[in-house]
Every structure is written in C-alpha cells, then in structure tokens.
Amino acid sequence: MIDDTDRRSFLKAAAATGALGAMGATDAVAQRAPGRLDLGPPEPFSFERLKETARRRIAEPFRPPSQPDSEITSKIDYEAWGKISYDTDYALTTGAGRFPVEFFHLGKFFKKSVRIYAVEGGQAREVLYNPKYFDMPTDSIARQLPPGAGFAGFRIQEPKDGPLDWRKNDWVAFLGASYFRAIGELRQYGLSARGVALDTWAPDRPEEFPDFTNVYIGPETDDGLPLHLLLEGPSIVGAFRILAKRGKGVVMDIDCSLHLRGSFVRFGIAPLTSMYWFSETKKPTAVDWRPEVHDSDGLAMWTGRGERLWRPLNNPDRVMASAFSDENPKGFGLLQRDRNFDHYLDGVFYDRRPSVWIEPKGDWGKGTIQLVEIPTDDEIHDNIVAMWVPAKPAVPGASFDFSYRLHWLADEPDPTPLARCVATRLGNGGQPGKPRPRGVRKFMVEFLGGPLERLPFGAKPEPVLWSSRGSFSYIYTEAVFDGVPGHWRAQFDLTVEGADPVEMRLFLAHKGETLSENWLYQYHPF
C-alpha cells in the first residue's frame, strides 16, 4: 500500500527520476562481448503455466514483494538514483533481437524488487542482478546491494536498425506497482496505463496497488516483443500477456486473467492515469504563466450502441467520480486533442503527449466507463483516472478474463466521421454592455469538421441541449471567424442555483441529421 500523496505523484516521480531517458542494450541469452548477463537455471515457461501460477497463488497467503536492504535503497534518493545509468553493453535481447531491453535500478522511490526473466525456446531464465550492469559513482551506496537484489523495472529501447539511436531512446517503460507507459507517434511520453485499478477513491476504502512481481520477456518475433507478467497484491493475483508493437506509435495487445481474494467497490479494468491541471475551459488566475497544462484534455467514448461521446476533463474542488453505463463498448480513451504548441508554450511538449485508446476485444458485457477527477494545484500529480468497471460483482473467489488493445497514438485509431468538439470555454453570462446577472454562466463550445464542412451556404446547425437542472437562454450557433471550413461554435447561457454539479449534453443537428459527437460536461457552479 502507498498513501494518497504517493499515489497521486507515483508516475510523476518516475518521470522526474529518469524514466523518460534511455539506457542501452545487448544480447543476454546468447553470449556477446563485451557484456554478458548472469542468468539463472532454465525452467519451462508458457502463458498457461503463468495463469496456473496465478490460480494457485490466489489460494495461498499473500507474500509481499521483496524489498532487499531497505536501509540501503532508502538512501538512493533522487540525486543518487539519477547518477546510476544502465551500461548499454548489458541490454537484453531475445529472438529477433531488434529491441534491446534495459533495467531500472532499485532506489528510494522504487524499493520493491521485480524478478525479470529472459524467455527462449519455451524456457525462462532469471536475469540475476549484478552491479556491473550499471554505471555509477565509485562511492555510490548502491554498490552495497548484494548480488540477486533484483530490479525496479525495465524499458524497451528503439530498434537497433531504426532511424534513432537506440542507446538514447526508449518507447516503453514499466516502473512502479503495475504502471507502464509508452510513447505515441509524436515520440513523447505522457499519461500511463496500469494492470488494474482497485477502489480508486472509493468511499471509506483505501486503494490497493498490486505489483507486477515477475516479468518474462521474449522471445521477440516479427510481430513484436511479448511480455508476460504476474500481478500480485493482498486481494488479487493475475496473469498478463502483452504483445508490444512499435509502428507509427505503439500498440499493445493485452490478455489478462484475474482472480480475487478480496472484494472491491470500484474494480477497474484497463485503467489509464493522466494529469489535467487547467486549459482554456478554466484557468486559475495568476497561478501559472502558461495558457494550458495537461497530459490529456478529455475522455472520448464510443458506446456499444455506436454513440460518440466527448467529456472534457475538469480539475474540481473535490474528488468527483462519473459513471457512464454501457454494454460491450466499442472503445474509450483519454485523449490530447489540442496539438497547438502556442496553447501551451512549454518546453516539456504537452502538445505532443500521446492519446491512449482502449479497444475491447470479445464480449465485455455490461458495466460502466468511470472517470475519477481529483483536485490538483500542480502538474506533478496524476489526478485523472479512466477505467472500465464491469457489472459483475468483484467479490472473493471471482475471476475475470479480459482482452483489449491499447493504442498509443496522436488521435483515436477510428475517429468519428462527425464533427468533433475542439474547445470548451466558460465566461460570465448575460450580454456585453449590460449588468451581468448572478448565477448565470456562458458557454462557448466549438466543433470542427465532419458534416459541418458540407453544410450548404446559409444553413446553420442547431444546438440540441440538455441539463440535469437549470435553464438555458441566449442559445445560438455561428461559424468561427477564422476561415477554417466546418468550424462552428454553439453559445448558450445556463442559469442555475446552488453549488451542486450540473450535468449537460449538447450536439449539433440540421434538419434531423446529427452533425457532431455528443459533448458531455460536468459544470461546478461557484
């Protein structure tokens, strides 16, 4: 378990301590100079064996992951950890060998040991920790760790035959609990995925963070690099198979088999974790010099009925959880739609952060796509979680099997043909030059593309509005005066009393034809 503060900044700490850099590579299964990894004895391995291990361990008492010499790792702080780098001559390759794999060292922020195995010919051999794999200062306290201490995680480097220097560029990183991330087609890290989310901000229940304790890498084929992982926590054991493929972005085909020894109110499948501080929708006054700061700006959903939904993210003043009921969803994801550098003006390239789309495989049945939004006052905290919560009760003895594909891209893999929402802006209600009424908020929602580009001259789309409470006024649409075809905005005022959130829905139509996706918004009056 980790506390709330650690939970919210878990992956940000990983990034700050070097998870976005690169380390190096070699062939561990075959001998090669000058570096050779120390490997344990071979043992039979397959995904079926790993799933059987998970089924067996769920009936056994929980065994926490090893934390070797915590007195030493506690002293490997931010500065000391940053001075430890992997020797590229000791990188692991298996099978086709295009993608070298390197390992993260243990430290203050990552004390739990992960056992990593190289797989070839149906046999797995553990990669045994040795300080010789790492370049570190001669006086580094990390040198006091014993052989076999283990690793904190791993990363996959760019292909040896690719256009980038593989020794300095990676495209996947697994570090901390069951978190992992990949770059998108714009070659930038951003939001993270994880194996499972267990009671994220559930009422009166602490969140549980299971770990990937055993990782089996390879053998690499022309289809990609297979990863098999054992997930273990106090209340869950699971087996994962991930086929990671590097193309214009990154695609991961994931199969997971999960078994519970505990119960959960919010049992999250295919969870994504991101950061949203502020955007054009709502910016805190005189807090930061940049126009926008976020890894993602909205939750996109493609329902089982074929409806396209867009929910802009919020940074609320209290934790909010929203649930969108569905059956066999076609997909959902946290996206970064705003790709204009001038909207961020930041050298950390928020305009290049990947969008991640989850494509379910098979029958997911009934459940809800849930969005958890947590208040934040800085960009260092991951405060957004999106996940699928199945309707099937998550109780002791229950088992779940899910398959899905993760797309780490610049956009959805199958964008809607309808116009898409590109901005949500709020201001004072009423009319310019007249006293502004209290309790009235003005909304300007922009849509772009799709059928809006083909509207006949003189035709105007109609806004179709709904809210859970309150009333609308000053409703109209107009083309945005930027010369871009199909760029329209809907404007309206909302009058509402009280401080409770208001749920709203809007789409554009013309003569009975739907022109845009559905804009959903949760407004917090103030």
Coordinates of C-alpha atoms in Angstrom, one line a residue:
M1 CA 0.0 0.0 0.0
I2 CA 1.1 3.6 -0.6
D3 CA -0.6 6.7 0.8
D4 CA -2.6 9.2 -1.1
T5 CA 0.2 11.7 -1.7
D6 CA 2.4 9.0 -3.1
R7 CA -0.5 7.6 -5.2
R8 CA -1.1 10.9 -6.9
S9 CA 2.5 11.5 -7.8
F10 CA 3.7 7.9 -8.3
L11 CA 4.4 8.1 -12.1
K12 CA 5.4 11.7 -12.0
A13 CA 8.2 10.7 -9.6
A14 CA 9.2 8.0 -12.0
A15 CA 9.5 10.6 -14.8
A16 CA 11.4 13.0 -12.7
T17 CA 13.9 10.5 -11.6
G18 CA 14.8 9.5 -15.2
A19 CA 12.1 7.1 -16.6
L20 CA 11.9 9.2 -19.8
G21 CA 15.6 8.9 -20.7
A22 CA 17.4 5.9 -22.2
M23 CA 19.9 3.4 -21.1
G24 CA 21.3 0.7 -23.5
A25 CA 21.4 -2.9 -24.8
T26 CA 23.0 -6.4 -25.6
D27 CA 22.1 -10.0 -26.1
A28 CA 21.6 -11.8 -22.8
V29 CA 20.6 -15.2 -24.0
A30 CA 23.4 -15.6 -26.5
Q31 CA 26.9 -14.7 -25.4
R32 CA 28.3 -11.5 -26.9
A33 CA 31.2 -9.2 -26.0
P34 CA 31.8 -7.1 -24.0
G35 CA 28.9 -7.6 -21.6
R36 CA 27.2 -10.8 -20.6
L37 CA 24.2 -11.0 -18.2
D38 CA 24.2 -13.5 -15.4
L39 CA 21.3 -15.9 -15.9
G40 CA 19.6 -18.4 -13.6
P41 CA 18.9 -22.1 -14.5
P42 CA 16.2 -22.7 -17.2
E43 CA 12.7 -23.6 -16.3
P44 CA 9.7 -24.4 -18.5
F45 CA 7.5 -21.3 -19.3
S46 CA 4.2 -20.6 -21.1
F47 CA 1.3 -18.3 -20.6
E48 CA -0.8 -21.2 -19.5
R49 CA 1.8 -22.0 -16.8
L50 CA 1.7 -18.4 -15.7
K51 CA -2.1 -18.5 -15.4
E52 CA -1.9 -21.7 -13.5
T53 CA 0.6 -20.0 -11.1
A54 CA -1.9 -17.2 -10.6
R55 CA -4.8 -19.6 -9.9
R56 CA -2.6 -21.5 -7.4
R57 CA -1.4 -18.4 -5.5
I58 CA -4.9 -16.9 -5.0
A59 CA -5.5 -19.8 -2.6
E60 CA -2.2 -19.1 -0.7
P61 CA -1.5 -16.3 1.8
F62 CA -0.2 -13.1 0.2
R63 CA 3.5 -12.8 0.0
P64 CA 4.6 -9.1 -0.3
P65 CA 7.3 -8.4 -3.0
S66 CA 10.8 -8.5 -1.8
Q67 CA 12.4 -5.2 -0.6
P68 CA 16.1 -6.0 -0.3
D69 CA 18.1 -4.0 2.1
S70 CA 15.6 -1.1 2.5
E71 CA 18.1 0.8 4.6
I72 CA 20.4 1.0 1.6
T73 CA 17.7 1.7 -1.0
S74 CA 16.2 4.4 1.2
K75 CA 19.5 6.3 0.8
I76 CA 19.4 6.0 -3.0
D77 CA 17.4 9.3 -3.3
Y78 CA 16.5 11.4 -6.3
E79 CA 20.1 12.7 -6.8
A80 CA 21.8 9.3 -6.2
W81 CA 19.4 7.4 -8.4
G82 CA 19.9 9.9 -11.2
K83 CA 23.6 9.2 -11.2
I84 CA 23.0 5.5 -11.9
S85 CA 22.7 4.5 -15.6
Y86 CA 22.5 1.2 -17.3
D87 CA 25.5 0.0 -19.2
T88 CA 24.3 -0.4 -22.8
D89 CA 26.6 -3.4 -23.3
Y90 CA 24.4 -5.4 -20.9
A91 CA 21.0 -4.9 -22.5
L92 CA 18.8 -8.0 -23.1
T93 CA 17.7 -9.2 -26.5
T94 CA 15.8 -12.3 -27.3
G95 CA 14.6 -13.9 -30.6
A96 CA 14.8 -11.4 -33.5
G97 CA 16.7 -9.1 -31.2
R98 CA 15.7 -5.7 -32.7
F99 CA 14.5 -4.2 -29.4
P100 CA 17.1 -4.1 -26.6
V101 CA 15.7 -4.2 -23.1
E102 CA 17.3 -2.4 -20.1
F103 CA 16.6 -2.4 -16.4
F104 CA 15.9 0.2 -13.8
H105 CA 17.9 0.2 -10.5
L106 CA 16.3 0.0 -7.1
G107 CA 16.1 3.2 -5.1
K108 CA 14.2 5.3 -2.6
F109 CA 11.1 5.7 -4.8
F110 CA 11.2 2.1 -6.1
K111 CA 12.2 -0.3 -3.3
K112 CA 10.3 -3.4 -4.4
S113 CA 12.2 -5.9 -6.4
V114 CA 10.9 -7.2 -9.7
R115 CA 12.1 -10.6 -10.9
I116 CA 12.9 -10.5 -14.7
Y117 CA 13.3 -13.5 -16.9
A118 CA 14.6 -13.9 -20.5
V119 CA 12.5 -16.4 -22.5
E120 CA 13.7 -18.5 -25.4
G121 CA 12.5 -21.8 -26.8
G122 CA 9.8 -22.3 -24.1
Q123 CA 12.4 -21.9 -21.3
A124 CA 12.7 -18.9 -18.9
R125 CA 16.0 -17.9 -17.2
E126 CA 16.1 -15.3 -14.5
V127 CA 18.3 -12.2 -15.1
L128 CA 20.3 -12.0 -11.9
Y129 CA 21.1 -8.6 -10.5
N130 CA 24.8 -7.6 -10.6
P131 CA 26.1 -4.1 -10.0
K132 CA 28.4 -4.5 -13.0
Y133 CA 25.3 -3.8 -15.3
F134 CA 25.2 -0.2 -14.1
D135 CA 27.5 2.8 -14.4
M136 CA 27.5 4.5 -11.0
P137 CA 29.9 6.6 -8.9
T138 CA 32.6 4.6 -7.1
D139 CA 31.2 5.9 -3.8
S140 CA 27.5 5.2 -4.6
I141 CA 25.8 3.4 -1.7
A142 CA 24.0 1.3 -4.4
R143 CA 27.3 -0.7 -4.7
Q144 CA 26.4 -2.2 -1.2
L145 CA 23.4 -4.1 -2.5
P146 CA 24.1 -7.8 -2.7
P147 CA 24.0 -9.9 -5.9
G148 CA 20.5 -11.0 -6.7
A149 CA 18.9 -7.8 -5.3
G150 CA 16.7 -7.5 -8.3
F151 CA 15.5 -4.6 -10.4
A152 CA 12.9 -1.9 -10.1
G153 CA 11.5 -2.3 -13.6
F154 CA 12.6 -2.2 -17.3
R155 CA 12.4 -0.3 -20.5
I156 CA 12.4 -1.2 -24.2
Q157 CA 14.7 0.7 -26.5
E158 CA 14.1 1.8 -30.1
P159 CA 15.1 -0.8 -32.7
K160 CA 18.8 -1.2 -33.5
D161 CA 18.0 -0.9 -37.2
G162 CA 15.8 2.2 -36.8
P163 CA 16.4 5.9 -37.5
L164 CA 17.0 6.8 -33.9
D165 CA 20.0 6.0 -31.7
W166 CA 18.6 3.0 -29.7
R167 CA 21.1 3.7 -26.8
K168 CA 19.4 7.0 -26.1
N169 CA 15.7 6.4 -27.0
D170 CA 13.2 4.1 -25.4
W171 CA 9.5 3.5 -26.3
V172 CA 8.0 1.6 -23.4
A173 CA 8.8 1.7 -19.6
F174 CA 7.5 -0.4 -16.7
L175 CA 8.3 1.2 -13.3
G176 CA 6.4 1.1 -10.1
A177 CA 3.4 -1.1 -9.0
S178 CA 1.6 -2.1 -12.2
Y179 CA 2.2 1.2 -14.0
F180 CA 3.5 1.3 -17.5
R181 CA 3.7 3.9 -20.3
A182 CA 4.6 4.2 -23.9
I183 CA 5.4 7.0 -26.3
G184 CA 2.9 7.9 -29.0
E185 CA 3.6 8.7 -32.7
L186 CA 4.9 12.2 -31.7
R187 CA 7.7 10.5 -29.7
Q188 CA 6.7 11.8 -26.3
Y189 CA 5.7 10.2 -23.0
G190 CA 2.7 11.4 -21.2
L191 CA -0.1 9.5 -19.4
S192 CA 0.2 6.0 -18.1
A193 CA -1.7 2.7 -18.1
R194 CA -1.7 0.1 -15.3
G195 CA -2.7 -3.5 -14.9
V196 CA -5.7 -2.9 -12.7
A197 CA -7.2 -0.1 -10.5
L198 CA -8.6 -1.3 -7.2
D199 CA -11.0 1.0 -5.4
T200 CA -9.6 4.3 -6.7
W201 CA -11.1 6.9 -4.4
A202 CA -13.9 4.6 -3.3
P203 CA -15.8 5.8 -0.3
D204 CA -14.2 4.8 3.0
R205 CA -11.9 2.2 1.4
P206 CA -8.2 2.5 0.8
E207 CA -6.9 2.0 -2.7
E208 CA -4.9 -1.1 -3.3
F209 CA -1.8 -1.1 -5.5
P210 CA -0.8 -4.6 -6.7
D211 CA 2.6 -5.1 -8.3
F212 CA 4.0 -6.8 -11.3
T213 CA 6.3 -9.1 -9.4
N214 CA 7.6 -11.4 -12.2
V215 CA 8.2 -10.3 -15.8
Y216 CA 9.0 -12.7 -18.6
I217 CA 10.5 -11.0 -21.7
G218 CA 10.5 -12.6 -25.2
P219 CA 11.2 -14.2 -27.5
E220 CA 10.9 -11.3 -29.9
T221 CA 9.3 -12.0 -33.3
D222 CA 8.4 -10.0 -36.4
D223 CA 5.0 -9.4 -34.7
G224 CA 6.5 -7.6 -31.7
L225 CA 8.0 -8.2 -28.3
P226 CA 5.9 -10.4 -26.0
L227 CA 5.8 -9.6 -22.2
H228 CA 4.3 -11.9 -19.6
L229 CA 3.7 -10.5 -16.1
L230 CA 2.5 -11.9 -12.8
L231 CA 0.4 -9.4 -10.9
E232 CA 0.2 -9.8 -7.1
G233 CA -1.5 -7.9 -4.3
P234 CA -3.1 -8.5 -0.9
S235 CA -6.5 -9.1 -2.6
I236 CA -5.7 -10.1 -6.2
V237 CA -3.5 -12.3 -8.3
G238 CA -3.4 -12.1 -12.1
A239 CA -1.5 -13.1 -15.2
F240 CA -1.0 -10.7 -18.1
R241 CA 0.3 -11.3 -21.7
I242 CA 1.2 -8.1 -23.6
L243 CA 2.4 -8.1 -27.2
A244 CA 4.1 -4.7 -27.7
K245 CA 4.5 -3.5 -31.3
R246 CA 6.3 -0.4 -32.5
G247 CA 4.8 1.3 -35.5
K248 CA 3.9 5.0 -36.1
G249 CA 3.0 4.9 -32.4
V250 CA 2.8 1.9 -30.1
V251 CA 0.1 -0.8 -30.0
M252 CA -0.2 -3.3 -27.2
D253 CA -2.4 -6.4 -27.4
I254 CA -3.3 -7.4 -23.8
D255 CA -4.9 -10.6 -22.3
C256 CA -5.4 -10.7 -18.6
S257 CA -6.7 -13.3 -16.2
L258 CA -7.6 -12.0 -12.7
H259 CA -8.5 -13.8 -9.5
L260 CA -9.8 -12.1 -6.3
R261 CA -9.3 -13.0 -2.7
G262 CA -10.9 -9.6 -1.6
S263 CA -13.9 -7.5 -2.7
F264 CA -13.9 -4.2 -4.4
V265 CA -16.5 -1.4 -4.9
R266 CA -14.7 0.0 -8.0
F267 CA -12.9 -2.8 -9.8
G268 CA -11.1 -1.0 -12.7
I269 CA -10.1 -2.9 -15.9
A270 CA -7.7 -1.3 -18.5
P271 CA -7.2 1.8 -16.3
L272 CA -5.5 5.0 -17.6
T273 CA -3.9 7.6 -15.3
S274 CA -3.3 11.1 -16.5
M275 CA -2.8 14.8 -15.5
Y276 CA -5.2 17.7 -16.1
W277 CA -4.5 21.0 -14.3
F278 CA -6.1 23.7 -16.4
S279 CA -6.9 24.6 -20.0
E280 CA -8.9 27.1 -22.0
T281 CA -12.0 25.9 -20.2
K282 CA -11.0 27.2 -16.8
K283 CA -7.6 28.7 -15.8
P284 CA -6.8 29.8 -12.2
T285 CA -6.0 33.5 -12.0
A286 CA -2.3 34.4 -11.8
V287 CA -1.2 30.9 -10.8
D288 CA 0.9 29.9 -13.8
W289 CA 2.2 31.8 -16.9
R290 CA 1.2 29.1 -19.4
P291 CA -2.1 29.1 -21.2
E292 CA -2.7 25.4 -20.6
V293 CA -1.1 22.5 -18.7
H294 CA -2.4 18.9 -19.2
D295 CA -1.4 15.5 -20.5
S296 CA -5.0 14.8 -21.6
D297 CA -7.9 17.2 -22.2
G298 CA -10.9 14.8 -22.5
L299 CA -12.4 11.4 -22.2
A300 CA -13.7 10.0 -25.6
M301 CA -16.2 7.1 -25.7
W302 CA -17.6 5.0 -28.4
T303 CA -20.6 3.2 -26.9
G304 CA -21.9 -0.3 -27.8
R305 CA -24.8 1.4 -29.5
G306 CA -22.5 3.4 -31.7
E307 CA -22.8 6.8 -30.0
R308 CA -19.8 9.0 -29.9
L309 CA -19.2 11.0 -26.7
W310 CA -16.7 13.6 -25.6
R311 CA -16.3 14.6 -22.0
P312 CA -13.8 17.5 -21.4
L313 CA -11.8 17.0 -18.2
N314 CA -12.2 19.0 -15.0
N315 CA -10.0 20.0 -12.1
P316 CA -12.7 20.0 -9.5
D317 CA -12.6 21.4 -6.0
R318 CA -13.3 18.0 -4.6
V319 CA -12.9 14.4 -5.8
M320 CA -15.6 13.6 -8.4
A321 CA -16.4 10.2 -9.9
S322 CA -18.6 9.9 -13.0
A323 CA -20.0 6.7 -14.4
F324 CA -21.2 6.1 -18.0
S325 CA -23.3 2.9 -18.3
D326 CA -22.7 0.8 -21.4
E327 CA -22.7 -2.8 -22.8
N328 CA -19.9 -4.1 -24.9
P329 CA -18.3 -0.7 -25.6
K330 CA -16.5 -0.2 -28.8
G331 CA -13.8 1.8 -27.2
F332 CA -12.8 4.7 -24.9
G333 CA -9.7 6.6 -24.0
L334 CA -8.0 9.7 -22.6
L335 CA -7.0 12.0 -25.5
Q336 CA -4.9 15.0 -26.0
R337 CA -6.8 16.7 -28.8
D338 CA -5.2 20.2 -28.6
R339 CA -2.0 19.9 -30.6
N340 CA -1.2 23.6 -30.9
F341 CA 2.2 24.4 -29.3
D342 CA 1.1 28.1 -28.8
H343 CA -1.7 26.9 -26.5
Y344 CA 1.0 25.5 -24.1
L345 CA 4.2 27.5 -24.7
D346 CA 6.1 24.9 -22.7
G347 CA 9.4 23.1 -23.4
V348 CA 8.1 19.8 -22.0
F349 CA 5.9 19.5 -25.1
Y350 CA 2.4 18.9 -23.8
D351 CA 1.2 19.4 -27.4
R352 CA 3.0 16.0 -28.2
R353 CA 1.6 13.9 -25.3
P354 CA 0.1 10.7 -26.6
S355 CA -3.6 9.9 -26.7
V356 CA -4.4 6.4 -25.5
W357 CA -7.4 4.5 -26.9
I358 CA -8.7 1.2 -25.4
E359 CA -10.2 -1.2 -28.0
P360 CA -12.1 -4.0 -26.2
K361 CA -11.9 -7.5 -27.7
G362 CA -14.6 -10.0 -27.3
D363 CA -17.7 -9.6 -25.1
W364 CA -17.1 -7.2 -22.2
G365 CA -20.8 -7.3 -21.2
K366 CA -22.4 -4.7 -19.0
G367 CA -20.6 -2.2 -16.9
T368 CA -19.6 1.5 -16.7
I369 CA -16.8 3.6 -18.0
Q370 CA -15.8 5.5 -14.9
L371 CA -13.9 8.8 -14.7
V372 CA -12.3 9.9 -11.5
E373 CA -11.2 13.5 -11.2
I374 CA -9.0 14.6 -8.3
P375 CA -8.2 18.2 -7.3
T376 CA -4.7 19.3 -8.1
D377 CA -2.7 22.6 -7.8
D378 CA 0.3 21.5 -9.8
E379 CA 1.3 19.4 -12.8
I380 CA 3.4 16.9 -10.8
H381 CA 0.3 15.0 -9.7
D382 CA -1.5 12.5 -11.9
N383 CA -5.1 13.4 -10.9
I384 CA -7.2 11.7 -13.7
V385 CA -8.2 8.0 -13.9
A386 CA -10.4 6.4 -16.5
M387 CA -11.4 2.7 -16.4
W388 CA -13.9 0.0 -17.2
V389 CA -15.8 -1.3 -14.2
P390 CA -17.7 -4.5 -15.0
A391 CA -21.2 -5.0 -13.7
K392 CA -20.2 -8.5 -12.4
P393 CA -19.5 -8.2 -8.6
A394 CA -15.9 -8.1 -7.6
V395 CA -16.0 -10.4 -4.6
P396 CA -13.7 -13.1 -3.1
G397 CA -13.5 -16.1 -5.4
A398 CA -14.5 -14.2 -8.5
S399 CA -12.4 -14.4 -11.7
F400 CA -12.2 -12.1 -14.7
D401 CA -10.7 -12.5 -18.1
F402 CA -10.4 -9.6 -20.4
S403 CA -8.7 -8.9 -23.8
Y404 CA -8.1 -5.5 -25.3
R405 CA -5.8 -3.4 -27.4
L406 CA -4.1 -0.2 -26.3
H407 CA -3.3 2.4 -29.0
W408 CA -0.7 5.0 -28.0
L409 CA -1.2 7.5 -30.9
A410 CA -1.8 11.1 -31.6
D411 CA -5.5 10.5 -32.1
E412 CA -8.1 7.8 -31.9
P413 CA -7.4 4.9 -34.3
D414 CA -11.0 5.2 -35.7
P415 CA -12.1 8.8 -35.3
T416 CA -15.8 9.6 -35.7
P417 CA -16.9 10.9 -39.1
L418 CA -19.0 13.5 -37.2
A419 CA -17.7 16.9 -36.2
R420 CA -15.6 16.8 -33.0
C421 CA -15.5 19.1 -30.1
V422 CA -12.2 21.1 -30.1
A423 CA -12.8 23.6 -27.3
T424 CA -15.0 24.4 -24.3
R425 CA -14.9 27.9 -22.9
L426 CA -16.7 29.5 -20.0
G427 CA -17.4 33.1 -19.1
N428 CA -19.9 35.4 -17.4
G429 CA -23.5 35.1 -18.6
G430 CA -25.6 37.9 -20.0
Q431 CA -24.9 40.5 -22.7
P432 CA -22.0 42.8 -23.1
G433 CA -22.7 46.3 -22.0
K434 CA -25.4 45.3 -19.6
P435 CA -25.2 44.3 -15.9
R436 CA -24.1 40.6 -15.7
P437 CA -26.7 38.5 -13.8
R438 CA -25.6 36.5 -10.9
G439 CA -25.8 32.7 -11.1
V440 CA -25.6 32.7 -14.9
R441 CA -22.7 31.1 -16.8
K442 CA -21.9 31.5 -20.5
F443 CA -20.7 28.5 -22.5
M444 CA -18.9 28.6 -25.9
V445 CA -18.5 25.1 -27.3
E446 CA -16.5 24.7 -30.6
F447 CA -17.0 21.9 -33.1
L448 CA -14.9 21.2 -36.2
G449 CA -15.0 19.0 -39.3
G450 CA -17.3 16.2 -40.5
P451 CA -20.7 17.2 -41.9
L452 CA -20.2 20.8 -40.8
E453 CA -17.8 21.2 -43.7
R454 CA -20.5 20.2 -46.1
L455 CA -23.3 22.5 -44.9
P456 CA -25.0 24.4 -47.7
F457 CA -24.3 28.1 -47.8
G458 CA -26.7 29.9 -45.5
A459 CA -27.5 26.7 -43.5
K460 CA -27.0 26.9 -39.7
P461 CA -26.6 24.0 -37.4
E462 CA -29.0 23.8 -34.5
P463 CA -27.7 23.1 -30.9
V464 CA -29.6 20.3 -29.1
L465 CA -29.2 20.9 -25.4
W466 CA -30.0 19.1 -22.1
S467 CA -29.1 19.7 -18.5
S468 CA -29.8 17.8 -15.2
R469 CA -31.1 21.1 -13.7
G470 CA -31.2 24.8 -14.5
S471 CA -32.4 26.6 -17.6
F472 CA -30.8 27.8 -20.9
S473 CA -31.0 31.2 -22.6
Y474 CA -29.3 33.2 -25.4
I475 CA -28.9 30.0 -27.5
Y476 CA -27.4 30.3 -30.9
T477 CA -24.6 29.0 -33.3
E478 CA -22.2 30.8 -35.5
A479 CA -19.2 30.0 -37.7
V480 CA -15.9 30.8 -36.1
F481 CA -14.4 33.7 -37.9
D482 CA -11.0 32.0 -38.7
G483 CA -11.6 31.0 -42.3
V484 CA -11.4 27.3 -41.4
P485 CA -14.2 25.3 -43.2
G486 CA -16.6 23.4 -40.8
H487 CA -15.5 25.3 -37.7
W488 CA -18.6 26.3 -35.7
R489 CA -19.4 27.2 -32.1
A490 CA -22.6 26.9 -30.0
Q491 CA -23.2 29.6 -27.4
F492 CA -25.7 29.5 -24.5
D493 CA -26.2 30.8 -21.0
L494 CA -27.0 28.4 -18.1
T495 CA -28.9 29.8 -15.1
V496 CA -28.7 27.6 -12.1
E497 CA -29.0 27.9 -8.3
G498 CA -27.0 26.1 -5.7
A499 CA -23.5 24.6 -5.8
D500 CA -24.3 21.0 -6.8
P501 CA -22.7 19.9 -10.1
V502 CA -24.8 20.2 -13.3
E503 CA -24.6 17.5 -16.0
M504 CA -25.0 18.8 -19.5
R505 CA -25.2 17.4 -23.0
L506 CA -25.0 19.1 -26.4
F507 CA -24.8 18.1 -30.0
L508 CA -25.3 19.9 -33.4
A509 CA -28.0 18.9 -35.8
H510 CA -29.6 20.1 -39.1
K511 CA -33.0 19.0 -40.4
G512 CA -32.9 16.0 -38.2
E513 CA -29.4 14.9 -39.1
T514 CA -26.8 14.6 -36.4
L515 CA -23.7 16.6 -37.3
S516 CA -21.5 16.3 -34.3
E517 CA -20.5 14.0 -31.5
N518 CA -22.2 14.4 -28.1
W519 CA -20.5 16.9 -25.8
L520 CA -20.9 16.0 -22.2
Y521 CA -19.9 18.4 -19.4
Q522 CA -20.0 18.5 -15.6
Y523 CA -20.3 22.1 -14.6
H524 CA -19.5 23.1 -11.0
P525 CA -21.2 26.4 -10.1
F526 CA -19.3 28.9 -8.0

